[in-house]
XYZ file of C-alpha atoms in Angstrom:
508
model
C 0.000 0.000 0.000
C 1.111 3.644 -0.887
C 2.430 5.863 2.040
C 2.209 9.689 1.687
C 5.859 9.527 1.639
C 6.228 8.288 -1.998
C 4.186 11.055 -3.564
C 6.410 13.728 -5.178
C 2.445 15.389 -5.842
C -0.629 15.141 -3.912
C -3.628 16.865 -5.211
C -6.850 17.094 -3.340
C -10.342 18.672 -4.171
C -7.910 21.510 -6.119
C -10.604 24.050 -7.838
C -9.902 26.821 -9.937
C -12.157 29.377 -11.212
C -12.620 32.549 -14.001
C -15.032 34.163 -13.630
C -18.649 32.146 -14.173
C -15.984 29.373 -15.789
C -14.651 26.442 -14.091
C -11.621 25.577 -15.110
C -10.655 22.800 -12.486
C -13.454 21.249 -10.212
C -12.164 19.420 -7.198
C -9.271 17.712 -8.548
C -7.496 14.902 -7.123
C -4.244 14.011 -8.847
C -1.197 12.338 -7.446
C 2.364 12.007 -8.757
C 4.496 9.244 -7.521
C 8.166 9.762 -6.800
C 10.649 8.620 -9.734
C 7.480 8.269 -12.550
C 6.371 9.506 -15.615
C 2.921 10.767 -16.181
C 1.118 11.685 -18.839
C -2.116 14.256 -18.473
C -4.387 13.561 -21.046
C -7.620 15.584 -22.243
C -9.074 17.987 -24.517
C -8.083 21.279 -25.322
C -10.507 23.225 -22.248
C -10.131 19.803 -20.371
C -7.767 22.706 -17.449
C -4.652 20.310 -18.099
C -2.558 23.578 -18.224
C -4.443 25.184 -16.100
C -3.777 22.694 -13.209
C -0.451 23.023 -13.853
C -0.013 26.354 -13.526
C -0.814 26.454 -10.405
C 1.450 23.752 -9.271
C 3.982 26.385 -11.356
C 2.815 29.440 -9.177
C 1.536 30.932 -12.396
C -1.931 30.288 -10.686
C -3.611 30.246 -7.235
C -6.409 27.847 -6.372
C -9.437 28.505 -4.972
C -9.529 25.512 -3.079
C -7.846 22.775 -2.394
C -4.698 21.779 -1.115
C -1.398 20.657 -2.482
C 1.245 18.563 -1.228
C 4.925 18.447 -2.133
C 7.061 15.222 -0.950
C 3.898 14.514 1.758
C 3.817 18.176 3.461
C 0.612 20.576 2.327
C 2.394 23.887 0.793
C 1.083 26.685 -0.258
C 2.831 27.914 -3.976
C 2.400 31.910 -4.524
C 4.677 32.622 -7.310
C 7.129 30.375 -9.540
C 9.529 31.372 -6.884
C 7.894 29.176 -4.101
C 7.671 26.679 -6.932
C 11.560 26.936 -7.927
C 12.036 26.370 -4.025
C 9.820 23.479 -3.750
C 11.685 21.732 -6.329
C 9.221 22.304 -9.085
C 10.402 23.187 -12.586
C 7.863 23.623 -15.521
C 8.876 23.989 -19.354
C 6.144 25.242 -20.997
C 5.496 25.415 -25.118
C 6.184 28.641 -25.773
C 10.479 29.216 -24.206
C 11.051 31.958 -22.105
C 14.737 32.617 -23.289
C 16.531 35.790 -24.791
C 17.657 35.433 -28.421
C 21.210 37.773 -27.822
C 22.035 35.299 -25.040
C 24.035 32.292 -24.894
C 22.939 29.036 -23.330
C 24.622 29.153 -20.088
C 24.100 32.693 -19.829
C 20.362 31.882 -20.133
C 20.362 29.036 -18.039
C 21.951 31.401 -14.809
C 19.895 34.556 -15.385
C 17.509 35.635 -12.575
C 19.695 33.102 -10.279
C 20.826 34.726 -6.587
C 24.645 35.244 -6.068
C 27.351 37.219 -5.167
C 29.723 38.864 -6.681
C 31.431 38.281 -10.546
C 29.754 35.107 -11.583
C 32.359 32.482 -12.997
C 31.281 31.278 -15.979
C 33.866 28.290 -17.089
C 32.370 26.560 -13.565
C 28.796 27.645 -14.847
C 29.841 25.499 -18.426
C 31.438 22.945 -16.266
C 28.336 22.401 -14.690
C 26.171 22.416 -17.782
C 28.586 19.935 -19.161
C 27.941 17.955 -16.547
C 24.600 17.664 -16.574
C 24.157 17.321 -20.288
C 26.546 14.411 -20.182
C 24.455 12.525 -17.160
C 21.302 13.216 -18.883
C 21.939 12.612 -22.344
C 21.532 16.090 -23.746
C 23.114 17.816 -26.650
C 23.597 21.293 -25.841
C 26.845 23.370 -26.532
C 26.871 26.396 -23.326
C 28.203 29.173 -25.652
C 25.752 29.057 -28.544
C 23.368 31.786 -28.906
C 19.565 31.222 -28.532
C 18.882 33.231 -31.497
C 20.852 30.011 -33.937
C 19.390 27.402 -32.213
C 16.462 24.922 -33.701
C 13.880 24.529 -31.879
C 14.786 21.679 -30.311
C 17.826 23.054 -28.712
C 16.067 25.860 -27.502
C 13.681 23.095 -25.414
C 16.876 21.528 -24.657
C 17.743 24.992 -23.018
C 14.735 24.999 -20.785
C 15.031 21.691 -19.131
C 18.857 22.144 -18.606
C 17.783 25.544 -16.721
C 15.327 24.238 -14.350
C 17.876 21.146 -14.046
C 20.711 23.659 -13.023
C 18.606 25.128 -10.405
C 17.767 21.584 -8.684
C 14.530 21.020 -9.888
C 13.268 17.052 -9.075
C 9.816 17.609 -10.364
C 9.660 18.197 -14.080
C 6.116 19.396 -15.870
C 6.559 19.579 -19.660
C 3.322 21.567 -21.473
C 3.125 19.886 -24.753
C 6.871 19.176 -25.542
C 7.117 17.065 -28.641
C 4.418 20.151 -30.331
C 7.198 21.322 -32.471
C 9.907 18.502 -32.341
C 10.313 15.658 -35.269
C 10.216 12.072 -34.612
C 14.029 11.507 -34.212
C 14.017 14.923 -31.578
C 11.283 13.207 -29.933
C 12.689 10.575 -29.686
C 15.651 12.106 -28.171
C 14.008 13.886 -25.715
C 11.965 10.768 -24.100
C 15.486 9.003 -23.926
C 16.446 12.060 -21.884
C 13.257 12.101 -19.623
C 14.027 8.215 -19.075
C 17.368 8.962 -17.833
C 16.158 11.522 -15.588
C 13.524 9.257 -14.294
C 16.737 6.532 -13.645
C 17.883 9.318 -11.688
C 14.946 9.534 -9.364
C 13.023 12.844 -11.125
C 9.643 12.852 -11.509
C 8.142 13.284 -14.093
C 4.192 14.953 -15.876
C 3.911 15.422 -19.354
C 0.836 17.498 -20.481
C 0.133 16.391 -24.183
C -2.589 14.982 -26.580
C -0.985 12.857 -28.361
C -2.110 9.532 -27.355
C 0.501 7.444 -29.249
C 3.510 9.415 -27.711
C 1.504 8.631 -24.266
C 1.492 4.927 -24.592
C 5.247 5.378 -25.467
C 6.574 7.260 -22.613
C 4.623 7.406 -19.472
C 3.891 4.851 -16.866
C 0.788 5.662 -15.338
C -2.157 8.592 -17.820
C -4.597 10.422 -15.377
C -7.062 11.881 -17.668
C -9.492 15.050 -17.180
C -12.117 15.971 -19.154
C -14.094 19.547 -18.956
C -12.111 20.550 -15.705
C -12.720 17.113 -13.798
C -10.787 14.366 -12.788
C -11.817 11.069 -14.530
C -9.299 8.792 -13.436
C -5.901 7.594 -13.607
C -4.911 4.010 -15.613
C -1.838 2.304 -15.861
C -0.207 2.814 -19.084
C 1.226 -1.215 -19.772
C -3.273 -1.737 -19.514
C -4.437 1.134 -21.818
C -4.961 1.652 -25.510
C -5.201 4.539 -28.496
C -9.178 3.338 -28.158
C -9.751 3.235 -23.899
C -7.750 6.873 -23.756
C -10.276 8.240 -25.967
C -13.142 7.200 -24.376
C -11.758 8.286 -21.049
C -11.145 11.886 -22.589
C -14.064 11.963 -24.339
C -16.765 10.275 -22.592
C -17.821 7.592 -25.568
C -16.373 5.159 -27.899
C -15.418 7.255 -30.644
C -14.539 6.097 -34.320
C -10.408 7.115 -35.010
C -10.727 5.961 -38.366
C -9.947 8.546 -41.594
C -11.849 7.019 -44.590
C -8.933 7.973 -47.115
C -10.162 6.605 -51.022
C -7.593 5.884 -54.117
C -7.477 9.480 -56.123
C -9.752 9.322 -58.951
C -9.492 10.926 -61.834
C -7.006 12.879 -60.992
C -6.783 16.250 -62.850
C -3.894 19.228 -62.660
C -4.975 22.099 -60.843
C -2.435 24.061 -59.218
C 1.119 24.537 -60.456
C 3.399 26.079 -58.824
C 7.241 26.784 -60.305
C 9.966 28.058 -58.762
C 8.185 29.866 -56.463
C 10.308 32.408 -53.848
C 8.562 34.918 -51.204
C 10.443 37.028 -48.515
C 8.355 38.516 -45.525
C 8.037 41.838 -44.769
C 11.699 41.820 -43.153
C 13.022 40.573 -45.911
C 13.842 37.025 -44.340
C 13.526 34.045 -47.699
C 10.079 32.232 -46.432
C 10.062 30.571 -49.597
C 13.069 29.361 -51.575
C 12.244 28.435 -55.469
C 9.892 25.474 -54.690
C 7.844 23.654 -57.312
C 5.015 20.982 -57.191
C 1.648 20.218 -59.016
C -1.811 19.258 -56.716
C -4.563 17.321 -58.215
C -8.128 17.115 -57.945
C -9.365 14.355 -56.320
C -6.126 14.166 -53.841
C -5.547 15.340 -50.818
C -1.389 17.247 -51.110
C -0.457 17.490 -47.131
C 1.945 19.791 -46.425
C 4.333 19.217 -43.225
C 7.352 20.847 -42.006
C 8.553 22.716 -38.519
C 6.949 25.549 -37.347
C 7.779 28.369 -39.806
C 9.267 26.876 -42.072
C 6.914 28.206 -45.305
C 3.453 26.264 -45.110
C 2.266 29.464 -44.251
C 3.973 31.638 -47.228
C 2.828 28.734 -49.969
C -0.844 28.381 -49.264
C -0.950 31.816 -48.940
C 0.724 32.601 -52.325
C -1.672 30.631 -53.845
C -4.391 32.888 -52.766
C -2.902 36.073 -53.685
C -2.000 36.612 -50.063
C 1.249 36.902 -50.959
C 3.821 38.827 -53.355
C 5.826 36.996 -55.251
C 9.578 37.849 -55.097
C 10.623 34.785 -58.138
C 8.171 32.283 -59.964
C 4.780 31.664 -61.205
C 1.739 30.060 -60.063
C -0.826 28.850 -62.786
C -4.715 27.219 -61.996
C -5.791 24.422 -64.796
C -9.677 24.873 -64.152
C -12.160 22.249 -64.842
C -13.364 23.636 -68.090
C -11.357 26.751 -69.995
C -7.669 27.453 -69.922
C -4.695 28.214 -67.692
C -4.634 30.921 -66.003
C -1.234 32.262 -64.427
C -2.289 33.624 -60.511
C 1.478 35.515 -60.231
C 0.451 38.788 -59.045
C -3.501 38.782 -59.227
C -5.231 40.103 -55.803
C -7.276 37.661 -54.071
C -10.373 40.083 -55.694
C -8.516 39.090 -59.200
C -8.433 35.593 -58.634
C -12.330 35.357 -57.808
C -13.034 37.523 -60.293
C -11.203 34.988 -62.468
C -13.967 32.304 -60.906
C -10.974 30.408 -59.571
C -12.916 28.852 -56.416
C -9.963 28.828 -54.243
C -11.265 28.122 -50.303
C -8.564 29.349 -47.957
C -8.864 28.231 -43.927
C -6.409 30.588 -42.875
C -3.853 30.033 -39.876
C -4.941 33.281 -37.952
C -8.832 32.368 -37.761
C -10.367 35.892 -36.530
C -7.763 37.773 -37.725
C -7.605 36.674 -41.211
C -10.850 34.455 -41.911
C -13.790 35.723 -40.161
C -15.217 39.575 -38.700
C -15.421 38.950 -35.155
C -18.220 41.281 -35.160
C -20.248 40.189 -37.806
C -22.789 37.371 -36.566
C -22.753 33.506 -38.192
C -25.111 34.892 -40.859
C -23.371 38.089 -41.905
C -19.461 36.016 -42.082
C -21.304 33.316 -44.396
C -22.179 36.546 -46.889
C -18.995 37.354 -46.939
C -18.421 34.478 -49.638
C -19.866 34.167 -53.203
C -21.853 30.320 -53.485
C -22.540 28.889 -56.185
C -25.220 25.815 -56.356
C -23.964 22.293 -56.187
C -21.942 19.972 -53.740
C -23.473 17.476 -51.553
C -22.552 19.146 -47.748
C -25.490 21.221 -47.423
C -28.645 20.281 -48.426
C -30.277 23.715 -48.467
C -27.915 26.977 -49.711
C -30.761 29.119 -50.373
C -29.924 31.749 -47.932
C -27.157 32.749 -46.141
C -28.803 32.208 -42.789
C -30.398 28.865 -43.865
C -26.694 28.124 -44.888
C -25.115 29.006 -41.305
C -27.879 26.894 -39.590
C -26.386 23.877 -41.378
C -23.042 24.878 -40.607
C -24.197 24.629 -37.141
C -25.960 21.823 -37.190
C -23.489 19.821 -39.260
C -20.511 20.695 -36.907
C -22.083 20.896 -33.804
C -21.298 25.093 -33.392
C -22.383 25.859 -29.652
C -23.780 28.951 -30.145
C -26.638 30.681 -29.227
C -28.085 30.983 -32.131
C -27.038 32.107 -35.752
C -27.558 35.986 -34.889
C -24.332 35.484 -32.069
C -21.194 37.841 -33.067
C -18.622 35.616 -33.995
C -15.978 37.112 -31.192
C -18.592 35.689 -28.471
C -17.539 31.737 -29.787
C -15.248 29.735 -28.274
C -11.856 29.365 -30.522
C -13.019 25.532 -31.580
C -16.529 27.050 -32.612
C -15.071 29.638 -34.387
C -12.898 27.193 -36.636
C -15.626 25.179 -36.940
C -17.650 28.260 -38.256
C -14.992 29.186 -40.658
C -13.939 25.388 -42.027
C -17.515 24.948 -42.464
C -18.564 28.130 -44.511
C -14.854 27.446 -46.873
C -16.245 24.127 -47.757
C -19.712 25.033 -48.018
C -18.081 27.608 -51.191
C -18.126 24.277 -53.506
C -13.791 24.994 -54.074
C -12.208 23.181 -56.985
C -9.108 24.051 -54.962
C -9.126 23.913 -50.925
C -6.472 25.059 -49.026
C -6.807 24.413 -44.703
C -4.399 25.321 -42.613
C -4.096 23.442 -39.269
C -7.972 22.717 -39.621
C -8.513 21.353 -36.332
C -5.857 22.757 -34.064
C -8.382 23.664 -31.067
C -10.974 21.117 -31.769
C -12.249 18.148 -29.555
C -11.589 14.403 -31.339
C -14.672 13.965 -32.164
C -14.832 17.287 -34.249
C -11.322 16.871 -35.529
C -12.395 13.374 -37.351
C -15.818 15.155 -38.433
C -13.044 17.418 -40.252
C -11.251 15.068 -41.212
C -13.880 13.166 -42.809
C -15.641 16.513 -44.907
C -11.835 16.950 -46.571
C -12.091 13.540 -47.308
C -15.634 13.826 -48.949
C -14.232 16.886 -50.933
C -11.776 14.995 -52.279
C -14.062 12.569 -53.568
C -15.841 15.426 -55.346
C -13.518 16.033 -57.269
C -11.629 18.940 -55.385
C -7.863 19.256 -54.956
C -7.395 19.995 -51.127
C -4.152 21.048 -49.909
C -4.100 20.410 -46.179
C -0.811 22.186 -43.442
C -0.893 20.141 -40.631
C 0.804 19.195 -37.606
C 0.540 15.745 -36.896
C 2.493 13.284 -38.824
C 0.228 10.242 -37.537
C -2.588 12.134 -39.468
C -1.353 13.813 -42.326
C -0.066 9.627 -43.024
C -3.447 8.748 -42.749
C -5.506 11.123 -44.311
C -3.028 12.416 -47.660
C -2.320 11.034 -50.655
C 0.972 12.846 -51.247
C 2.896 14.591 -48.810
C 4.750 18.072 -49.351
C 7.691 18.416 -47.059
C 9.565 22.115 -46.140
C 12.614 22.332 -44.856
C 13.661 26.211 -43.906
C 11.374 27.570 -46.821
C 13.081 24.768 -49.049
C 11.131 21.795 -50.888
C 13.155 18.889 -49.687
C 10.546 15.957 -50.854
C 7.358 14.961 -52.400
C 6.582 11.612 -50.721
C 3.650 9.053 -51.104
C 2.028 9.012 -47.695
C 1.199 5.563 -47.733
C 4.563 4.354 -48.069
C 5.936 6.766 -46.002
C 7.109 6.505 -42.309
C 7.223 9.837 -39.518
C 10.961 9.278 -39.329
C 11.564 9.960 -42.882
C 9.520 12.751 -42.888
C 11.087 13.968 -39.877
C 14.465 13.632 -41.918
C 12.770 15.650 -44.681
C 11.949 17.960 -41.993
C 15.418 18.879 -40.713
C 16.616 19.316 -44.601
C 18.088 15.550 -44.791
C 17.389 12.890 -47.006
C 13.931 10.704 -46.424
């Protein structure tokens, strides 16, 4: 039987609120000394939220929290630093002009000139126990991001953290940094840390933790052993039903061009390459995923293609069903419709970019030109007949059709804007990250309307984030590498380590 003793964490009853919202109701969660666990649920499920608090980012409203068996009371990340508590979260808190070790020391307490060969001595050190590839003088500013995460844990390490929480760490990271970075977390664990990883990604769960505790809409559901849990029981715990994980992905069928793209260079407003001379041809009747690291030009191509942006080198040309090429190199989005090139564009700043926050559901669906045809919506006579489908058919919660957009939740707001894009009958459409923010259920509801699209006859050209689904749900894979095309690949013969390779500029 388990003694107090050998909990690193002890959560009980732990509430936070804001506002009317709930965020956490009466939690009970409990770390064990020298383990790795996972924290599992949907986005709004208060994983980080919970967290923070154990960070000192937060306060509870109730509850109480035990370090090591004694009830503290954590004010600030200071109190947490003290306790032993160390969080990395997903976006770093480092400064670019700095070096490594000079961000790993900075805020620390001490007298006098600091010396910083025994600050590298000790970074050494503790890369070389750990498994860690980190060189102390490098500057944040030239680091990937997985060096920069690398950073982070060697800075709460340095300050004599034993109680590690990582906020979505393998977000950004390719398979082989992944990888990496659970071999590290299993060597600290040899060493006696302990160990929560906040994440969604259920396959990465199975892989590294020992024991999942899952919450769903701010409560505690439980907490299962990882060696007795699978893809399918996780899911239902998070979600509160069986749900269907499959993606109904079809053979292409007759497969026509649509959008070519050659040579094709942008810059960004600094004048940093976002796009360097890449070429490749999409097909109607396919689904083209496109994957790389964060920022490394999915952004810049879909958004060339809709006359988002200029072009510094290159040309872009649409084949359309009937009629003949047209070249979109310097046409304004206005151009291009004028053009009737049907080019649907889910874009990856939703309010900023997609929708008018203060427009209602009815008003944002007039902001598109339909046409008649497609089988999603069964009535497109008006544009509020149209958004009450778009409700219906995604499950929007919303009060009703007349509710300003801003006054949605961020899910219900993508869902809103995915929705109204496909409901434009595209021969071309273009999603980026459709389903960041949305529940699984949702997400596979998504997943399953590109998937119809395709099978209309549509090209759709789909940025996304997770390897595991872009596999199952593409055709043909796009891979950037620093604004570089460094492979075409045929997603069902493809594994996530050679994309990852693709990803880092190597060979797949």
């Amino acid at each position: 039987m388990n003694t107090v003793e050998e909990y690193a964490i002890d959560l009980s009853g732990v509430t936070k609120r804001f506002g009317e919202v709930v965020a956490n109701d009466h939690v009970d969660l409990k770390l064990k000394k020298g383990e790795i666990l996972s924290i599992l649920g949907e986005n709004g499920s208060g994983k980080t939220t919970l967290m923070n608090m154990l960070s000192g980012i937060y306060f509870p409203d109730e509850g109480t929290i035990k370090i090591n068996g004694k009830e503290v009371v954590i004010h600030s990340p200071k109190d947490a630093f003290e306790l032993g508590i160390g969080m990395i979260h997903q976006h770093f808190k480092l400064v670019n002009v700095l070096t490594a070790a000079e961000n790993i020391i900075l805020g620390l307490a001490g007298s006098g000139r600091l010396n910083m060969e025994e600050v590298r001595g000790k970074i050494l050190e503790l890369t070389g126990k750990y498994g860690f590839e980190l060189d102390p003088d490098q500057k944040i500013y030239s680091m990937s991001v997985s060096q920069k995460q690398t950073v982070e844990i060697v800075k709460v390490l340095y300050r004599g953290a034993d109680i590690f929480i990582l906020d979505e760490p393998t977000a950004v990271l390719t398979p082989q940094e992944t990888d990496r970075l659970f071999e590290v977390l299993r060597n600290m664990q040899k060493a006696g840390k302990s160990i929560i990883i906040i994440t969604h990604k259920l396959n990465e769960v199975l892989a590294i933790s020992d024991r999942v505790s899952v919450l769903r809409k701010g409560k505690y559901i439980g907490t299962v052993d990882t060696k007795d849990a699978t893809v399918e029981s996780l899911t239902e715990m998070m979600v509160g039903e069986k749900v269907s994980l499959d993606i109904k992905r079809s053979e292409p069928k007759d497969p026509h061009l649509r959008i070519k793209m050659q040579h094709v260079s942008v810059r960004n407003k600094e004048g940093v390459v976002k796009l360097n001379d890449v070429s490749f041809e999409a097909f109607s009747g396919e689904i083209l995923g496109i994957a790389g690291i964060a920022g490394s030009g999915q952004k810049e191509l879909v958004e060339a293609i809709a006359g988002l942006q200029t072009l510094e080198n290159g040309d872009i040309f649409y084949e359309p069903p009937e009629g003949k090429e047209e070249n979109l190199s310097g046409k304004t989005p206005d151009e291009i419709r004028r053009l009737d090139i049907r080019l649907a564009f889910v874009p990856e700043d939703r309010l900023g970019m997609g929708l008018v926050g203060s427009m209602d559901l009815t008003d944002n669906m007039m902001l598109r030109s339909y046409k008649n045809g497609g089988r999603f919506f069964a009535d497109r006579k008006t544009p509020k007949a149209l958004a009450e489908d778009v409700v219906r058919k995604l499950d929007v919660v919303t009060p009703g059709v007349g509710t300003p957009v801003r006054r949605l939740s961020g899910g219900n707001v993508q869902k809103v804007l995915v929705g109204r894009e496909i409901a434009s009958s595209p021969t071309v459409l273009m999603v980026a990250y459709p389903v960041r923010g949305l529940d699984i259920n949702s997400s596979y509801t998504i997943y399953n309307l590109l998937n119809e699209q395709k099978e209309e006859g549509v090209a759709v050209i789909c940025v996304g984030e997770d390897l595991d689904v872009l596999i199952d749900l593409c055709d043909r894979i796009l891979v950037l590498s620093g604004g570089k095309l460094t492979g075409i690949v045929d997603a069902r013969n493809v594994t996530k380590e050679e994309i990852g390779m693709l990803m880092i500029g190597g060979k797949g």
